[in-house]
């Protein structure tokens, strides 16, 4: 039963992300590379937080709130540094992919009109690794006897040492919260990178232009909502996990609405065809490959010269 619960929680956390990955990322190799880079920068922020936490721990035992605050700050720093790194690489890739000598279709997709797609893919990698580390302890503890989450972070005597009737649904709420956190990171990346792009693009423009009004809105909202989401999640061990999930869903709804307004999202004619288009294209490509392979094999058979049958070998013509 524990392994079944673990599989269900993993499906809750990653099933939406898998659908989005197959729809927007898997079809282009360049986007897969950007996806992995986003995960790498998040891991760098985790490493930096671990080093700082270890240094602080040598002097005194830091409370959980300070550790979480440092981690959120490091994540935002890593997100901003990722923007600076990707922006320099972005300009170089665009010049390389749109030059007259070299034409790379995957890089041409990263044109000026698709900078939000660029941020979306990077944010998806950033959020996927966040979701993995958030839900990994829950999935691991469900397969054995233990407390969901990080038992070392629970104060002795404050919270129960095992799962009770009242917290039996904590893993499911936690898995859904991790899935929301994944897509929240996508929204935060798009919002903050849009603000950074508006600021730096006007600074580099010739002649200089004025910075758009409210260019800072995405940056401020992304950082504030990240701290708010983290602060709400700290209430989960007290038995308020469903209230926490509701608050995080409210933050997610506002983030999605603001993100869609910034990227000027146009409603598709059919959401079913919108998400199933990659699978239909994949099936069509496989059928085309099978048809081309069978056609090539038939052409080789027709055009190949006849090979004499040597099994019934007789005497050479000279002997006759």
Coordinates of C-alpha atoms in Angstrom, one line a residue, residues 1-319:
X1 CA 0.0 0.0 0.0
X2 CA 2.9 2.4 0.8
X3 CA 4.4 1.9 -2.7
X4 CA 1.0 2.5 -4.3
X5 CA 0.7 5.8 -2.3
X6 CA 4.2 6.7 -3.4
X7 CA 3.3 6.2 -7.1
X8 CA 0.1 8.2 -6.7
X9 CA 2.0 11.1 -5.1
X10 CA 4.7 11.0 -7.8
X11 CA 1.9 11.1 -10.5
X12 CA 0.2 14.1 -8.7
X13 CA 3.5 16.0 -8.7
X14 CA 4.9 15.2 -12.1
X15 CA 2.1 14.3 -14.5
X16 CA 1.2 17.9 -15.5
X17 CA 4.9 18.7 -15.9
X18 CA 5.4 15.6 -18.2
X19 CA 2.5 16.8 -20.4
X20 CA 3.9 20.3 -20.7
X21 CA 7.5 19.0 -21.3
X22 CA 6.3 16.8 -24.2
X23 CA 4.2 19.6 -25.6
X24 CA 6.8 22.4 -25.5
X25 CA 10.3 21.1 -24.8
X26 CA 10.8 17.5 -26.1
X27 CA 10.3 18.4 -29.7
X28 CA 13.5 20.6 -29.9
X29 CA 17.0 19.6 -28.8
X30 CA 17.9 23.2 -28.0
X31 CA 15.0 23.5 -25.5
X32 CA 16.1 20.3 -23.8
X33 CA 19.5 21.9 -23.2
X34 CA 17.9 25.0 -21.8
X35 CA 15.7 22.8 -19.6
X36 CA 18.8 21.1 -18.1
X37 CA 20.5 24.5 -17.6
X38 CA 17.6 25.7 -15.5
X39 CA 17.9 22.6 -13.3
X40 CA 21.7 23.1 -13.0
X41 CA 21.3 26.7 -11.8
X42 CA 18.8 25.6 -9.1
X43 CA 21.2 23.0 -7.9
X44 CA 23.9 25.7 -7.7
X45 CA 21.6 27.7 -5.4
X46 CA 21.0 24.6 -3.3
X47 CA 24.8 24.0 -3.0
X48 CA 25.4 27.6 -2.0
X49 CA 22.7 27.4 0.6
X50 CA 24.2 24.2 2.0
X51 CA 27.6 25.9 2.3
X52 CA 26.2 28.9 4.0
X53 CA 24.1 26.8 6.4
X54 CA 27.1 24.7 7.3
X55 CA 29.2 27.9 8.0
X56 CA 26.4 29.3 10.2
X57 CA 26.0 26.0 11.9
X58 CA 29.6 26.1 13.2
X59 CA 28.8 29.2 15.3
X60 CA 25.2 28.5 16.4
X61 CA 22.2 26.4 15.4
X62 CA 20.2 28.4 12.9
X63 CA 16.5 28.1 13.1
X64 CA 14.5 26.7 10.1
X65 CA 13.1 30.1 9.2
X66 CA 16.5 31.6 8.6
X67 CA 17.6 28.7 6.5
X68 CA 14.5 28.9 4.4
X69 CA 14.9 32.6 3.9
X70 CA 18.5 32.2 2.8
X71 CA 17.5 29.4 0.4
X72 CA 14.8 31.6 -1.2
X73 CA 17.3 34.5 -1.6
X74 CA 19.8 32.2 -3.2
X75 CA 17.2 30.9 -5.6
X76 CA 16.3 34.4 -6.7
X77 CA 20.0 35.3 -7.1
X78 CA 20.5 32.1 -9.2
X79 CA 17.5 33.0 -11.3
X80 CA 18.9 36.5 -12.0
X81 CA 22.4 35.2 -12.8
X82 CA 20.8 32.6 -15.1
X83 CA 19.1 35.5 -16.9
X84 CA 22.4 37.3 -17.4
X85 CA 24.1 34.1 -18.6
X86 CA 21.3 33.2 -20.9
X87 CA 21.0 36.7 -22.3
X88 CA 24.6 36.7 -23.4
X89 CA 24.3 33.2 -24.8
X90 CA 20.9 34.2 -26.3
X91 CA 22.4 37.0 -28.4
X92 CA 25.2 34.8 -29.6
X93 CA 22.9 32.0 -30.5
X94 CA 20.6 34.3 -32.5
X95 CA 23.5 35.7 -34.4
X96 CA 24.7 32.2 -35.1
X97 CA 21.3 30.7 -36.1
X98 CA 20.2 33.6 -38.3
X99 CA 23.5 34.2 -40.1
X100 CA 23.7 33.7 -43.9
X101 CA 26.4 31.1 -43.6
X102 CA 25.0 28.9 -40.9
X103 CA 21.3 28.1 -40.5
X104 CA 20.2 26.2 -37.5
X105 CA 16.4 25.8 -37.2
X106 CA 16.4 25.1 -33.5
X107 CA 18.2 28.4 -32.8
X108 CA 16.0 30.3 -35.1
X109 CA 13.1 29.4 -32.8
X110 CA 14.8 31.6 -30.1
X111 CA 14.2 34.8 -32.0
X112 CA 13.0 38.0 -30.5
X113 CA 9.4 37.0 -30.8
X114 CA 9.9 34.0 -28.6
X115 CA 11.8 35.3 -25.7
X116 CA 9.0 34.3 -23.4
X117 CA 9.3 30.7 -24.7
X118 CA 12.9 30.9 -23.8
X119 CA 12.1 32.0 -20.3
X120 CA 9.3 29.4 -20.1
X121 CA 11.6 26.5 -20.9
X122 CA 14.3 27.6 -18.5
X123 CA 11.7 28.1 -15.8
X124 CA 10.3 24.7 -16.4
X125 CA 13.7 23.2 -15.7
X126 CA 14.1 25.4 -12.7
X127 CA 10.8 24.3 -11.3
X128 CA 11.1 20.6 -12.2
X129 CA 14.2 20.1 -10.1
X130 CA 12.5 22.1 -7.3
X131 CA 9.5 19.8 -7.4
X132 CA 11.8 16.7 -7.4
X133 CA 13.6 17.7 -4.2
X134 CA 10.4 18.8 -2.6
X135 CA 8.5 15.6 -3.1
X136 CA 11.4 13.1 -3.0
X137 CA 11.3 12.8 0.8
X138 CA 7.5 12.1 0.8
X139 CA 7.8 9.5 -1.9
X140 CA 10.7 7.8 -0.1
X141 CA 9.1 7.9 3.3
X142 CA 5.8 6.4 2.0
X143 CA 7.7 3.2 1.0
X144 CA 8.8 2.7 4.6
X145 CA 8.0 3.6 8.1
X146 CA 8.7 7.3 8.8
X147 CA 7.4 10.9 8.8
X148 CA 6.6 12.6 5.5
X149 CA 9.0 15.4 4.8
X150 CA 12.2 16.0 6.7
X151 CA 12.1 14.4 10.1
X152 CA 15.3 16.2 11.2
X153 CA 13.6 19.6 10.8
X154 CA 10.7 18.7 13.2
X155 CA 11.2 19.8 16.8
X156 CA 11.0 17.0 19.3
X157 CA 7.7 17.0 21.2
X158 CA 6.0 19.5 19.0
X159 CA 4.8 17.3 16.2
X160 CA 3.9 13.6 16.3
X161 CA 6.6 11.1 15.4
X162 CA 4.4 9.2 13.0
X163 CA 1.5 9.5 10.7
X164 CA -1.9 9.7 12.4
X165 CA -5.5 9.7 11.3
X166 CA -5.5 13.5 11.0
X167 CA -2.4 13.7 8.8
X168 CA -3.0 10.7 6.6
X169 CA -3.7 12.9 3.6
X170 CA -0.6 15.1 4.1
X171 CA 1.4 13.3 1.3
X172 CA -1.3 14.0 -1.3
X173 CA -1.6 17.7 -0.3
X174 CA 2.2 17.9 -0.3
X175 CA 2.5 16.4 -3.8
X176 CA -0.1 18.8 -5.2
X177 CA 1.7 21.7 -3.5
X178 CA 5.0 20.5 -5.1
X179 CA 3.3 20.5 -8.5
X180 CA 2.0 24.0 -7.9
X181 CA 5.5 25.1 -6.9
X182 CA 6.9 23.7 -10.2
X183 CA 4.6 25.9 -12.3
X184 CA 5.0 28.8 -9.9
X185 CA 8.7 28.8 -10.8
X186 CA 7.8 28.9 -14.5
X187 CA 5.6 32.0 -13.9
X188 CA 8.2 33.6 -11.7
X189 CA 10.9 33.1 -14.3
X190 CA 8.8 34.5 -17.1
X191 CA 7.7 37.5 -15.0
X192 CA 11.2 38.4 -13.7
X193 CA 12.9 37.9 -17.0
X194 CA 10.4 40.1 -18.7
X195 CA 11.1 42.9 -16.3
X196 CA 14.9 42.4 -16.7
X197 CA 14.5 42.4 -20.5
X198 CA 12.5 45.6 -20.5
X199 CA 15.1 47.3 -18.3
X200 CA 18.3 46.1 -20.1
X201 CA 16.9 46.4 -23.6
X202 CA 16.2 50.1 -23.1
X203 CA 19.6 50.6 -21.5
X204 CA 21.3 49.1 -24.6
X205 CA 19.1 50.9 -27.1
X206 CA 20.6 53.5 -29.5
X207 CA 19.5 56.2 -29.1
X208 CA 18.5 55.6 -25.4
X209 CA 14.8 55.2 -24.7
X210 CA 12.8 55.6 -21.6
X211 CA 12.2 52.5 -19.5
X212 CA 8.5 51.3 -19.8
X213 CA 6.3 52.2 -16.9
X214 CA 5.7 49.4 -14.4
X215 CA 8.6 47.4 -15.8
X216 CA 9.5 46.4 -12.3
X217 CA 6.0 44.8 -11.6
X218 CA 7.0 41.3 -12.7
X219 CA 10.2 41.3 -10.7
X220 CA 8.7 42.6 -7.5
X221 CA 5.6 40.3 -7.8
X222 CA 7.8 37.2 -8.5
X223 CA 10.0 37.8 -5.5
X224 CA 7.2 38.8 -3.1
X225 CA 5.0 35.8 -4.1
X226 CA 8.0 33.5 -3.7
X227 CA 8.5 34.6 -0.1
X228 CA 4.7 34.5 0.5
X229 CA 4.4 30.9 -0.9
X230 CA 7.4 29.8 1.3
X231 CA 6.0 31.4 4.4
X232 CA 2.6 29.7 3.9
X233 CA 4.3 26.3 3.4
X234 CA 5.8 26.6 6.9
X235 CA 2.3 26.2 8.3
X236 CA 1.9 22.7 6.8
X237 CA 3.3 20.7 9.8
X238 CA 0.7 22.2 12.1
X239 CA -2.1 20.3 10.4
X240 CA -3.2 23.1 8.1
X241 CA -1.9 21.5 4.9
X242 CA -5.2 21.9 2.9
X243 CA -5.4 25.5 3.9
X244 CA -1.8 25.9 2.8
X245 CA -2.6 24.3 -0.5
X246 CA -5.5 26.7 -1.0
X247 CA -3.3 29.7 -0.3
X248 CA -0.7 28.4 -2.7
X249 CA -3.4 27.8 -5.4
X250 CA -4.5 31.4 -4.9
X251 CA -1.0 32.7 -5.5
X252 CA -0.7 30.4 -8.5
X253 CA -3.9 31.7 -10.0
X254 CA -2.7 35.3 -9.7
X255 CA 0.7 34.4 -11.1
X256 CA -0.8 32.7 -14.1
X257 CA -3.1 35.6 -14.8
X258 CA -0.3 38.1 -14.7
X259 CA 2.0 35.9 -16.8
X260 CA -0.7 35.4 -19.5
X261 CA -1.3 39.2 -19.6
X262 CA 2.4 39.9 -20.1
X263 CA 3.0 37.3 -22.8
X264 CA -0.2 38.2 -24.6
X265 CA -1.5 34.6 -24.7
X266 CA -4.1 33.9 -27.3
X267 CA -6.7 31.3 -26.5
X268 CA -6.5 28.2 -28.8
X269 CA -9.5 26.9 -30.7
X270 CA -9.3 23.6 -28.9
X271 CA -7.2 22.8 -25.8
X272 CA -7.4 19.1 -26.7
X273 CA -5.7 19.5 -30.0
X274 CA -3.3 22.1 -28.4
X275 CA -1.9 19.5 -26.1
X276 CA -2.3 16.4 -28.3
X277 CA -0.6 18.0 -31.4
X278 CA 2.9 16.7 -30.5
X279 CA 1.7 13.1 -30.0
X280 CA -0.1 13.2 -33.4
X281 CA 3.0 14.6 -35.1
X282 CA 5.1 11.9 -33.5
X283 CA 2.8 9.1 -34.7
X284 CA 2.7 10.7 -38.2
X285 CA 6.5 10.9 -38.3
X286 CA 6.9 7.2 -37.2
X287 CA 4.4 6.1 -39.9
X288 CA 6.3 8.2 -42.5
X289 CA 9.6 6.6 -41.4
X290 CA 8.2 3.1 -41.7
X291 CA 6.8 3.9 -45.2
X292 CA 10.1 5.4 -46.3
X293 CA 12.1 2.4 -45.0
X294 CA 9.8 -0.1 -46.7
X295 CA 9.9 1.9 -49.9
X296 CA 13.7 2.0 -49.8
X297 CA 13.9 -1.7 -49.2
X298 CA 11.7 -2.4 -52.1
X299 CA 13.8 -0.2 -54.4
X300 CA 16.9 -2.0 -53.3
X301 CA 15.4 -5.3 -54.0
X302 CA 14.2 -4.3 -57.5
X303 CA 17.4 -2.5 -58.5
X304 CA 19.9 -5.1 -57.1
X305 CA 21.4 -7.5 -59.8
X306 CA 20.4 -11.1 -59.8
X307 CA 22.8 -13.4 -57.9
X308 CA 23.3 -16.8 -59.4
X309 CA 22.4 -19.8 -57.2
X310 CA 25.5 -21.5 -56.2
X311 CA 23.9 -24.3 -54.3
X312 CA 23.4 -26.4 -57.4
X313 CA 27.0 -26.1 -58.7
X314 CA 27.9 -28.1 -61.8
X315 CA 31.1 -28.6 -63.7
X316 CA 32.7 -25.5 -65.2
X317 CA 31.9 -24.7 -68.9
X318 CA 35.4 -25.7 -69.9
X319 CA 34.9 -29.3 -68.5

